[in-house]
Amino acid sequence: MLPLIAIVLSLVVILLLLGLCATLMMITKPYPQIVRYDDEKYFEDPSTRLKCPFPVLSDIPSVSLSVVVPAYCEEFRLPPMLDECFEYLERRSSNEPKFTYEVLVVNDGSLDRTSEVIMRYVEKYGSDKCRLVHLIKNRGKGGAIRLGVLSSRGEYILFADADGATRFSDLDKLQSAFQLILRKSKRIGSDPDWKIPAIICGSRAHLEQEAIATRSFFRTILMHGFHFLVWLFTVRGIRDTQCGFKFFSRSAARICFPNLHIER
């Protein structure tokens, strides 16, 4: 009797799983539908006041580095972050004649004066170095980063949070890690480096003990619980998945961002 019950229960579970899979196949699509309104496909050149079309990710890169900054209601935290960002990039471009860059700040449907703040930097540095990606409707951080990356020109693409939690000079460490990947893959010289798919994730794990000292016990428990769930259900080789400082080769970005489903 017991073996029969076990067989029946197994069949019920299998049928439920098959039904769930069939339902998901009917209501979902393998590739995301990326919605982009016509006005979001252009940036403003402050020298001419003309609307210029953004490039697309499939284009050949024309600058060394694209920095993508998602921003939602960040009129106060954005200026210090952008000041540090441009100070680093300008100093590096002065020291390395071949190094060129752009900063794409994505205004994710902000309700404050974020766009005005961004346009001040566009006017200061010019639209070749700084561009406003203005989203008519709020997408969420994932959607904002995706549209920023899809509009970029860089051989390499870095996204950085607007809160400035990571020092911009730490970019050097990410690029050193990328060079290590190149050496391990033994593909140096075979292709342009940006054609090699690689993702480097920044980490604040070394600051964890300091952060715990300033958190309440309850928040510390929540933090460890979240880290355990991430380890259990998603990735296990990245210590700090929430660090907003991630570096992509253009090849890796072409694989990841057009296939990004989650926008929030």
GROMACS .gro file of C-alpha atoms in nm, residues 1-151:
model
  151
    1MET     CA    1   0.000   0.000   0.000
    2LEU     CA    2   0.275   0.244   0.097
    3PRO     CA    3   0.470   0.198  -0.232
    4LEU     CA    4   0.149   0.266  -0.425
    5ILE     CA    5   0.086   0.587  -0.233
    6ALA     CA    6   0.446   0.697  -0.295
    7ILE     CA    7   0.408   0.631  -0.668
    8VAL     CA    8   0.081   0.828  -0.682
    9LEU     CA    9   0.233   1.120  -0.491
   10SER     CA   10   0.538   1.118  -0.720
   11LEU     CA   11   0.313   1.128  -1.028
   12VAL     CA   12   0.114   1.418  -0.879
   13VAL     CA   13   0.433   1.613  -0.811
   14ILE     CA   14   0.563   1.545  -1.162
   15LEU     CA   15   0.232   1.655  -1.316
   16LEU     CA   16   0.234   1.973  -1.107
   17LEU     CA   17   0.590   2.052  -1.215
   18LEU     CA   18   0.505   1.987  -1.579
   19GLY     CA   19   0.199   2.209  -1.546
   20LEU     CA   20   0.409   2.483  -1.389
   21CYS     CA   21   0.667   2.459  -1.668
   22ALA     CA   22   0.396   2.470  -1.935
   23THR     CA   23   0.238   2.775  -1.771
   24LEU     CA   24   0.572   2.957  -1.748
   25MET     CA   25   0.642   2.883  -2.115
   26MET     CA   26   0.304   3.029  -2.208
   27ILE     CA   27   0.324   3.348  -2.002
   28THR     CA   28   0.696   3.428  -2.037
   29LYS     CA   29   0.931   3.493  -2.326
   30PRO     CA   30   1.292   3.376  -2.358
   31TYR     CA   31   1.413   3.728  -2.435
   32PRO     CA   32   1.302   4.045  -2.257
   33GLN     CA   33   1.100   4.313  -2.432
   34ILE     CA   34   1.308   4.627  -2.393
   35VAL     CA   35   1.080   4.931  -2.399
   36ARG     CA   36   1.247   5.256  -2.499
   37TYR     CA   37   1.049   5.566  -2.585
   38ASP     CA   38   1.156   5.780  -2.880
   39ASP     CA   39   1.271   6.072  -2.661
   40GLU     CA   40   1.495   5.834  -2.466
   41LYS     CA   41   1.697   5.750  -2.776
   42TYR     CA   42   1.858   6.095  -2.794
   43PHE     CA   43   2.090   6.312  -2.587
   44GLU     CA   44   2.128   6.689  -2.598
   45ASP     CA   45   2.446   6.852  -2.723
   46PRO     CA   46   2.473   7.171  -2.513
   47SER     CA   47   2.691   7.347  -2.772
   48THR     CA   48   2.426   7.324  -3.045
   49ARG     CA   49   2.111   7.241  -2.843
   50LEU     CA   50   2.046   6.965  -3.096
   51LYS     CA   51   1.918   6.616  -3.016
   52CYS     CA   52   2.171   6.350  -3.115
   53PRO     CA   53   2.103   5.975  -3.130
   54PHE     CA   54   2.276   5.748  -2.884
   55PRO     CA   55   2.498   5.472  -3.025
   56VAL     CA   56   2.405   5.108  -2.976
   57LEU     CA   57   2.595   4.835  -2.795
   58SER     CA   58   2.658   4.642  -3.116
   59ASP     CA   59   2.863   4.935  -3.253
   60ILE     CA   60   3.243   4.922  -3.253
   61PRO     CA   61   3.366   5.104  -2.939
   62SER     CA   62   3.497   5.456  -2.986
   63VAL     CA   63   3.620   5.541  -2.634
   64SER     CA   64   3.824   5.348  -2.381
   65LEU     CA   65   3.579   5.356  -2.091
   66SER     CA   66   3.210   5.420  -2.040
   67VAL     CA   67   3.090   5.494  -1.687
   68VAL     CA   68   2.718   5.434  -1.632
   69VAL     CA   69   2.560   5.593  -1.325
   70PRO     CA   70   2.192   5.516  -1.248
   71ALA     CA   71   2.026   5.798  -1.058
   72TYR     CA   72   1.680   5.831  -0.906
   73CYS     CA   73   1.614   6.147  -0.701
   74GLU     CA   74   1.988   6.197  -0.643
   75GLU     CA   75   2.023   6.576  -0.676
   76PHE     CA   76   2.217   6.599  -0.348
   77ARG     CA   77   2.433   6.283  -0.352
   78LEU     CA   78   2.520   6.300  -0.721
   79PRO     CA   79   2.750   6.610  -0.727
   80PRO     CA   80   3.015   6.477  -0.483
   81MET     CA   81   3.021   6.144  -0.667
   82LEU     CA   82   3.053   6.306  -1.012
   83ASP     CA   83   3.319   6.549  -0.887
   84GLU     CA   84   3.535   6.257  -0.772
   85CYS     CA   85   3.457   6.063  -1.091
   86PHE     CA   86   3.559   6.341  -1.330
   87GLU     CA   87   3.864   6.435  -1.122
   88TYR     CA   88   3.993   6.078  -1.157
   89LEU     CA   89   3.905   6.043  -1.526
   90GLU     CA   90   4.047   6.383  -1.623
   91ARG     CA   91   4.371   6.312  -1.438
   92ARG     CA   92   4.401   5.974  -1.603
   93SER     CA   93   4.331   6.111  -1.951
   94SER     CA   94   4.604   6.371  -1.893
   95ASN     CA   95   4.853   6.104  -1.789
   96GLU     CA   96   4.749   5.851  -2.057
   97PRO     CA   97   4.705   6.017  -2.398
   98LYS     CA   98   4.529   5.710  -2.543
   99PHE     CA   99   4.274   5.694  -2.263
  100THR     CA  100   3.933   5.840  -2.350
  101TYR     CA  101   3.610   5.819  -2.159
  102GLU     CA  102   3.244   5.908  -2.130
  103VAL     CA  103   3.010   5.929  -1.833
  104LEU     CA  104   2.646   5.835  -1.892
  105VAL     CA  105   2.420   5.943  -1.607
  106VAL     CA  106   2.077   5.780  -1.631
  107ASN     CA  107   1.800   5.988  -1.478
  108ASP     CA  108   1.549   5.716  -1.392
  109GLY     CA  109   1.231   5.926  -1.394
  110SER     CA  110   1.340   6.134  -1.095
  111LEU     CA  111   1.090   6.362  -0.923
  112ASP     CA  112   1.349   6.619  -0.814
  113ARG     CA  113   1.613   6.828  -0.996
  114THR     CA  114   1.844   6.539  -1.083
  115SER     CA  115   1.830   6.620  -1.457
  116GLU     CA  116   1.935   6.981  -1.392
  117VAL     CA  117   2.230   6.863  -1.185
  118ILE     CA  118   2.341   6.625  -1.461
  119MET     CA  119   2.307   6.890  -1.731
  120ARG     CA  120   2.546   7.117  -1.539
  121TYR     CA  121   2.815   6.850  -1.584
  122VAL     CA  122   2.720   6.801  -1.949
  123GLU     CA  123   2.767   7.175  -2.008
  124LYS     CA  124   3.095   7.179  -1.814
  125TYR     CA  125   3.262   6.880  -1.982
  126GLY     CA  126   3.075   6.861  -2.314
  127SER     CA  127   2.851   6.589  -2.451
  128ASP     CA  128   3.147   6.384  -2.576
  129LYS     CA  129   3.248   6.322  -2.214
  130CYS     CA  130   2.918   6.348  -2.027
  131ARG     CA  131   2.569   6.254  -2.143
  132LEU     CA  132   2.229   6.255  -1.981
  133VAL     CA  133   2.013   5.950  -2.048
  134HIS     CA  134   1.670   6.079  -1.951
  135LEU     CA  135   1.408   5.810  -1.889
  136ILE     CA  136   1.050   5.928  -1.917
  137LYS     CA  137   0.921   5.657  -1.683
  138ASN     CA  138   1.093   5.509  -1.381
  139ARG     CA  139   1.231   5.164  -1.468
  140GLY     CA  140   1.418   5.065  -1.157
  141LYS     CA  141   1.793   5.031  -1.111
  142GLY     CA  142   1.830   4.729  -1.338
  143GLY     CA  143   1.637   4.893  -1.620
  144ALA     CA  144   1.828   5.219  -1.582
  145ILE     CA  145   2.167   5.047  -1.592
  146ARG     CA  146   2.063   4.841  -1.893
  147LEU     CA  147   1.956   5.142  -2.100
  148GLY     CA  148   2.272   5.326  -1.999
  149VAL     CA  149   2.493   5.035  -2.106
  150LEU     CA  150   2.300   4.991  -2.432
  151SER     CA  151   2.379   5.359  -2.508
   0.00000   0.00000   0.00000
